[in-house]
Coordinates of C-alpha atoms in Angstrom, one line a residue:
M1 CA -47.6 123.7 -45.6
P2 CA -49.0 120.9 -47.8
I3 CA -48.3 117.4 -47.3
R4 CA -46.9 117.1 -50.7
I5 CA -44.3 120.0 -50.1
I6 CA -42.9 118.3 -47.0
V7 CA -42.4 115.0 -48.8
L8 CA -40.7 116.7 -51.4
M9 CA -38.5 118.5 -49.0
V10 CA -37.6 115.2 -46.9
S11 CA -37.1 113.4 -50.3
S12 CA -34.7 116.3 -51.5
L13 CA -32.7 116.3 -48.4
L14 CA -32.3 112.6 -48.5
F15 CA -31.0 112.8 -52.0
L16 CA -28.9 115.6 -51.4
Y17 CA -27.4 113.5 -48.4
L18 CA -26.7 110.4 -50.7
L19 CA -25.3 112.8 -53.6
F20 CA -22.7 114.2 -50.9
T21 CA -21.6 110.8 -49.8
V22 CA -21.8 107.8 -52.1
G23 CA -22.9 110.0 -55.2
A24 CA -19.8 112.3 -54.5
P25 CA -17.6 111.6 -57.6
F26 CA -20.9 112.0 -59.7
L27 CA -21.7 115.3 -58.1
L28 CA -18.2 116.4 -58.5
A29 CA -18.0 115.3 -62.0
L30 CA -21.2 117.3 -62.8
V31 CA -20.1 120.6 -61.3
V32 CA -16.9 120.1 -63.6
A33 CA -19.2 119.4 -66.5
I34 CA -20.9 122.7 -66.0
F35 CA -17.7 124.5 -65.5
L36 CA -16.2 122.9 -68.9
E37 CA -19.7 123.9 -70.8
P38 CA -18.6 127.3 -71.9
L39 CA -15.4 125.9 -73.2
T40 CA -17.4 123.2 -75.1
L41 CA -19.8 125.8 -76.4
L42 CA -16.7 127.8 -77.7
F43 CA -15.3 124.8 -79.6
M44 CA -19.0 124.2 -81.0
N45 CA -19.4 127.9 -82.1
K46 CA -15.9 128.8 -83.3
A47 CA -14.6 125.6 -84.8
R48 CA -17.9 124.5 -86.2
M49 CA -17.8 121.1 -84.1
N50 CA -20.5 118.8 -83.2
R51 CA -21.0 118.5 -79.5
L52 CA -19.4 115.1 -79.4
A53 CA -16.2 116.4 -80.8
A54 CA -16.5 119.5 -78.7
T55 CA -17.0 117.6 -75.4
T56 CA -14.0 114.9 -76.4
I57 CA -11.4 118.0 -76.6
S58 CA -12.6 119.9 -73.5
S59 CA -12.7 116.7 -71.4
T60 CA -9.4 115.8 -72.8
L61 CA -7.9 119.1 -71.9
F62 CA -9.2 118.9 -68.3
T63 CA -7.8 115.4 -67.8
V64 CA -4.6 116.2 -69.1
V65 CA -4.3 119.4 -67.0
L66 CA -5.5 117.6 -64.1
L67 CA -3.2 114.8 -64.4
G68 CA -0.4 117.2 -65.0
L69 CA -1.2 119.1 -61.6
L70 CA -1.6 115.8 -59.8
G71 CA 1.7 114.5 -61.2
L72 CA 3.8 117.7 -60.1
L73 CA 2.1 117.8 -56.7
G74 CA 2.7 114.0 -55.9
M75 CA 6.3 114.1 -57.1
K76 CA 6.8 117.3 -54.5
L77 CA 5.1 115.4 -51.8
V78 CA 6.8 112.4 -52.3
S79 CA 10.0 113.9 -52.4
E80 CA 9.3 115.9 -49.2
L81 CA 8.0 112.9 -47.3
R82 CA 11.1 110.9 -48.5
A83 CA 13.3 113.4 -47.0
F84 CA 11.3 113.8 -43.8
L85 CA 11.4 110.0 -43.4
D86 CA 15.2 110.3 -44.0
K87 CA 15.3 112.6 -41.0
M88 CA 13.1 110.9 -38.8
P89 CA 15.8 108.4 -37.0
S90 CA 17.9 111.6 -36.3
M91 CA 14.9 113.7 -35.1
L92 CA 13.8 110.8 -32.7
E93 CA 17.4 110.5 -31.5
N94 CA 17.4 114.1 -30.7
A95 CA 14.1 113.8 -28.8
N96 CA 15.6 111.0 -26.9
T97 CA 18.8 112.8 -26.1
Y98 CA 16.7 115.9 -25.1
I99 CA 14.8 113.9 -22.7
R100 CA 17.7 112.2 -21.0
S101 CA 19.0 115.6 -20.6
L102 CA 16.1 116.6 -18.7
I103 CA 16.3 113.4 -16.6
E104 CA 20.0 114.2 -15.6
K105 CA 19.2 118.1 -14.8
A106 CA 16.3 116.9 -12.8
Q107 CA 18.5 114.5 -11.0
T108 CA 20.9 117.1 -10.0
Y109 CA 18.0 119.3 -8.3
S110 CA 16.8 116.2 -6.5
N111 CA 19.2 116.4 -3.3
N112 CA 22.3 117.1 -5.6
G113 CA 21.6 113.7 -7.5
A114 CA 21.4 111.5 -4.4
A115 CA 17.8 111.1 -4.3
P116 CA 15.8 109.5 -7.0
L117 CA 13.4 111.5 -9.3
P118 CA 10.2 112.7 -7.7
D119 CA 7.0 110.6 -8.9
Q120 CA 5.4 113.4 -10.4
L121 CA 8.6 114.1 -12.5
E122 CA 8.9 110.6 -13.5
D123 CA 5.3 110.5 -14.8
W124 CA 5.9 113.6 -16.8
V125 CA 9.0 112.0 -18.5
S126 CA 7.2 108.7 -19.2
N127 CA 4.2 110.7 -20.7
I128 CA 6.3 112.6 -23.0
T129 CA 8.0 109.3 -23.9
A130 CA 4.6 107.9 -24.5
A131 CA 3.4 110.6 -26.5
L132 CA 6.4 110.3 -28.8
S133 CA 5.8 106.8 -29.3
Q134 CA 2.3 107.4 -30.1
L135 CA 3.0 110.2 -32.5
S136 CA 5.4 107.7 -34.4
T137 CA 2.5 105.0 -34.3
K138 CA -0.1 107.6 -35.6
L139 CA 2.3 108.7 -38.3
S140 CA 3.1 105.3 -39.3
G141 CA -0.7 104.4 -39.4
V142 CA -1.7 107.6 -41.4
L143 CA 1.0 106.4 -44.1
F144 CA -0.6 103.0 -43.9
S145 CA -4.1 104.3 -44.3
F146 CA -3.1 106.5 -47.2
A147 CA -1.5 103.5 -48.9
S148 CA -4.3 101.2 -48.5
G149 CA -6.6 104.1 -49.7
I150 CA -4.9 104.4 -53.1
P151 CA -7.0 101.6 -54.8
D152 CA -10.1 103.3 -53.7
F153 CA -8.9 106.6 -54.8
F154 CA -8.1 105.2 -58.2
I155 CA -11.4 103.9 -58.9
F156 CA -13.0 107.2 -57.6
F157 CA -10.6 109.1 -60.0
I158 CA -11.4 106.8 -63.1
V159 CA -15.2 106.9 -62.5
F160 CA -14.9 110.9 -61.9
L161 CA -13.2 111.2 -65.3
V162 CA -15.5 109.0 -67.2
A163 CA -18.6 110.9 -65.6
V164 CA -17.2 114.2 -66.5
Y165 CA -17.3 113.1 -70.1
L166 CA -20.6 111.6 -69.9
F167 CA -22.2 114.8 -68.2
S168 CA -20.5 116.9 -70.7
L169 CA -21.8 115.1 -73.5
S170 CA -25.2 115.0 -72.1
L171 CA -26.0 118.3 -70.4
P172 CA -28.6 119.6 -73.0
T173 CA -30.4 116.0 -72.7
M174 CA -30.5 116.1 -69.2
R175 CA -31.7 119.5 -68.8
S176 CA -34.4 119.0 -71.2
S177 CA -35.6 115.9 -69.6
F178 CA -35.4 117.6 -66.3
L179 CA -37.6 120.3 -67.4
S180 CA -40.0 118.1 -69.2
L181 CA -41.3 116.9 -65.7
F182 CA -42.9 120.2 -65.2
E183 CA -45.7 121.8 -66.3
E184 CA -45.2 124.8 -68.7
K185 CA -46.1 127.6 -66.2
S186 CA -43.7 126.0 -63.8
K187 CA -40.9 125.8 -66.2
L188 CA -40.0 129.4 -65.9
Q189 CA -39.9 129.1 -61.9
V190 CA -37.6 125.9 -62.3
E191 CA -35.4 127.5 -64.6
E192 CA -35.1 130.6 -62.2
V193 CA -34.3 128.3 -59.5
L194 CA -31.7 126.6 -61.5
A195 CA -30.1 129.8 -62.5
S196 CA -30.0 130.9 -58.9
L197 CA -28.5 127.6 -57.8
R198 CA -25.9 127.8 -60.4
R199 CA -24.7 131.0 -59.4
S200 CA -24.8 130.3 -55.7
V201 CA -22.8 127.0 -56.1
F202 CA -20.3 128.4 -58.1
G203 CA -20.0 131.3 -55.8
F204 CA -19.6 128.6 -52.8
L205 CA -16.9 127.1 -54.9
R206 CA -15.0 130.3 -55.2
A207 CA -15.4 131.1 -51.6
Q208 CA -13.9 127.9 -50.5
L209 CA -11.0 128.6 -53.0
L210 CA -10.4 132.2 -51.6
L211 CA -10.5 130.5 -47.9
S212 CA -7.8 128.2 -49.3
V213 CA -5.8 131.0 -50.7
I214 CA -6.1 132.8 -47.4
T215 CA -4.9 129.7 -45.3
Y216 CA -2.0 129.2 -47.9
I217 CA -0.9 133.0 -47.7
L218 CA -1.2 132.9 -43.5
S219 CA 0.6 129.7 -43.6
F220 CA 3.6 130.5 -45.9
T221 CA 4.1 133.8 -44.1
G222 CA 4.0 132.1 -40.5
L223 CA 6.4 129.7 -41.7
L224 CA 8.6 132.2 -43.2
I225 CA 8.8 134.1 -39.8
I226 CA 9.3 130.8 -37.8
G227 CA 11.9 129.9 -40.1
T228 CA 11.0 126.3 -40.9
G229 CA 12.4 124.8 -44.2
Y230 CA 10.6 124.4 -47.4
P231 CA 7.7 127.1 -46.5
L232 CA 6.1 126.7 -50.2
A233 CA 5.6 122.9 -49.9
I234 CA 4.6 122.7 -46.4
A235 CA 2.0 125.5 -46.8
L236 CA 0.4 123.6 -49.9
V237 CA 0.4 120.5 -47.5
I238 CA -1.5 122.5 -44.8
V239 CA -3.9 123.6 -47.5
I240 CA -4.7 120.2 -48.6
V241 CA -5.0 118.7 -45.1
D242 CA -7.4 121.5 -44.4
I243 CA -9.8 120.8 -47.4
L244 CA -9.7 117.0 -46.6
P245 CA -12.8 115.8 -44.5
V246 CA -12.3 115.4 -40.8
L247 CA -8.7 116.6 -41.0
G248 CA -8.0 120.2 -40.5
V249 CA -5.0 122.6 -40.1
G250 CA -4.6 121.5 -36.7
S251 CA -4.0 118.0 -37.8
A252 CA -0.7 119.2 -39.1
L253 CA 0.3 122.0 -37.2
V254 CA -0.3 120.6 -33.6
P255 CA 1.6 117.3 -34.0
W256 CA 4.4 119.0 -35.8
A257 CA 4.4 121.7 -32.5
A258 CA 4.2 118.8 -29.9
F259 CA 7.1 117.1 -31.6
Q260 CA 9.3 120.4 -31.8
I261 CA 8.7 121.2 -28.2
A262 CA 9.6 117.6 -27.1
T263 CA 12.8 117.8 -29.1
G264 CA 13.8 121.0 -27.2
E265 CA 12.9 123.4 -30.4
M266 CA 10.7 125.7 -28.1
Y267 CA 10.7 128.7 -30.7
T268 CA 9.4 126.6 -33.4
G269 CA 7.0 124.6 -31.3
I270 CA 5.3 127.8 -30.0
G271 CA 5.6 129.5 -33.3
L272 CA 3.7 126.6 -34.8
I273 CA 1.1 126.7 -32.1
L274 CA 0.5 130.5 -32.6
L275 CA 0.3 130.2 -36.4
F276 CA -2.5 127.5 -35.9
L277 CA -4.5 129.7 -33.6
V278 CA -4.0 132.7 -36.0
I279 CA -5.2 130.6 -38.9
T280 CA -8.0 129.4 -36.9
V281 CA -9.3 132.7 -35.7
V282 CA -9.0 134.5 -39.1
R283 CA -11.0 131.6 -40.8
R284 CA -13.7 131.7 -38.2
I285 CA -14.0 135.3 -38.5
V286 CA -13.8 135.7 -42.4
E287 CA -15.3 132.2 -43.4
P288 CA -19.2 133.3 -42.7
K289 CA -18.9 136.7 -44.3
I290 CA -16.9 135.5 -47.7
L291 CA -19.3 132.3 -47.8
G292 CA -22.5 134.5 -47.2
D293 CA -21.6 137.2 -50.0
A294 CA -20.5 134.5 -52.3
V295 CA -23.8 132.3 -52.1
G296 CA -26.2 135.1 -51.5
I297 CA -27.2 134.4 -47.9
G298 CA -26.4 136.2 -45.0
A299 CA -23.3 135.7 -42.9
L300 CA -25.5 134.6 -39.8
S301 CA -27.3 132.1 -42.2
A302 CA -24.1 130.8 -43.4
L303 CA -22.6 130.2 -39.9
I304 CA -25.9 128.4 -38.5
S305 CA -26.1 126.2 -41.6
L306 CA -22.5 125.2 -41.3
Y307 CA -22.9 124.5 -37.7
V308 CA -26.1 122.8 -37.8
G309 CA -25.0 120.8 -41.0
Y310 CA -21.9 119.8 -39.2
E311 CA -23.7 118.7 -36.0
L312 CA -26.3 116.6 -37.9
V313 CA -24.4 115.0 -40.5
G314 CA -20.8 115.5 -39.7
I315 CA -18.4 116.8 -42.3
V316 CA -20.6 116.3 -45.1
G317 CA -23.1 118.9 -43.4
V318 CA -20.2 121.6 -43.7
F319 CA -21.1 121.4 -47.5
L320 CA -24.7 120.3 -47.2
G321 CA -25.9 122.8 -44.7
P322 CA -25.2 125.9 -46.9
I323 CA -26.8 124.1 -50.1
V324 CA -29.8 123.3 -48.3
V325 CA -30.3 127.2 -47.3
I326 CA -29.3 128.2 -51.1
V327 CA -32.1 125.7 -52.3
F328 CA -34.6 126.7 -50.1
M329 CA -34.0 130.5 -50.8
A330 CA -33.9 129.9 -54.5
M331 CA -37.2 128.0 -54.6
R332 CA -38.9 130.7 -52.2
K333 CA -37.5 133.7 -54.3
A334 CA -39.2 131.8 -57.4
G335 CA -42.5 131.7 -55.6
L336 CA -42.5 127.9 -54.8
F337 CA -42.7 128.4 -51.2
D338 CA -45.0 131.7 -51.3
F339 CA -47.1 131.2 -48.1
K340 CA -47.8 133.3 -45.0
I341 CA -48.8 132.2 -41.5
K342 CA -52.4 132.9 -40.7
F343 CA -54.0 132.7 -37.1
Q344 CA -57.4 133.0 -38.3

């Protein structure tokens, strides 16, 4: 393989890594702008608008819809969180009462209450108390981190919205400028790569949306069977937590299950653990197949790219791994990597 191809591949990987980290708002804005392009062209063709007016209308509609959804979701989450925090003192009191009842029962079994608690049981009770204290501390830390991250999110959101408008306005110019870097005979290959990438990336996003829908349906059904309150809202929170980097379904269900078991709600706690296991197993089974079909790569390639990407660069690799495979296959299909191994 020529040195220039190797340098190009390494440079492309570094660019993709930076794009998925510090360039995340611009990458997301570019994807949204491409999604909005059919709407922009519709305004231009049907209403006889110039690109500036059509882009302004389509970007404004997207911003209004996005702000409306975020507002409704934010109000719902705030109300549910307020109700949860109002119940927190009584829940902690119930947990304390349950632990005291355990101590009293253990005391009656220890020589009819005459002897002190065995050391192992004392350690077990103290571990439960410490776990509840740590859970409360972590919950406070999560809320504080969320509150402290609001300014950064606000900056990210503003940059994202401005970038959506600018990308939508400049898409034809950007495409022409990019294609002008290549020779005439290479432009067809590059256009084929771009078309394949567009289909694969949008397929990847559709696959992630489908996985979120599956997670929501499983969560909602499980919560209905268990009998917890607010299954619609809680299932939505579970999906949001699952989408967020580093976090996952277990970040919401496992601490909740541990708290329910500690407070004596064994049925609810065990049900939440079983729900977590079901969601995890189903996602691990269907994710490679759905992702592979959506982006045009095999299930095994999708699974390997997900795992290797995660091991190399962390959570960013979960998205970066399949993208690298997509880019390589698109370039090879277009004939850019048309080489054979030769021993003689």
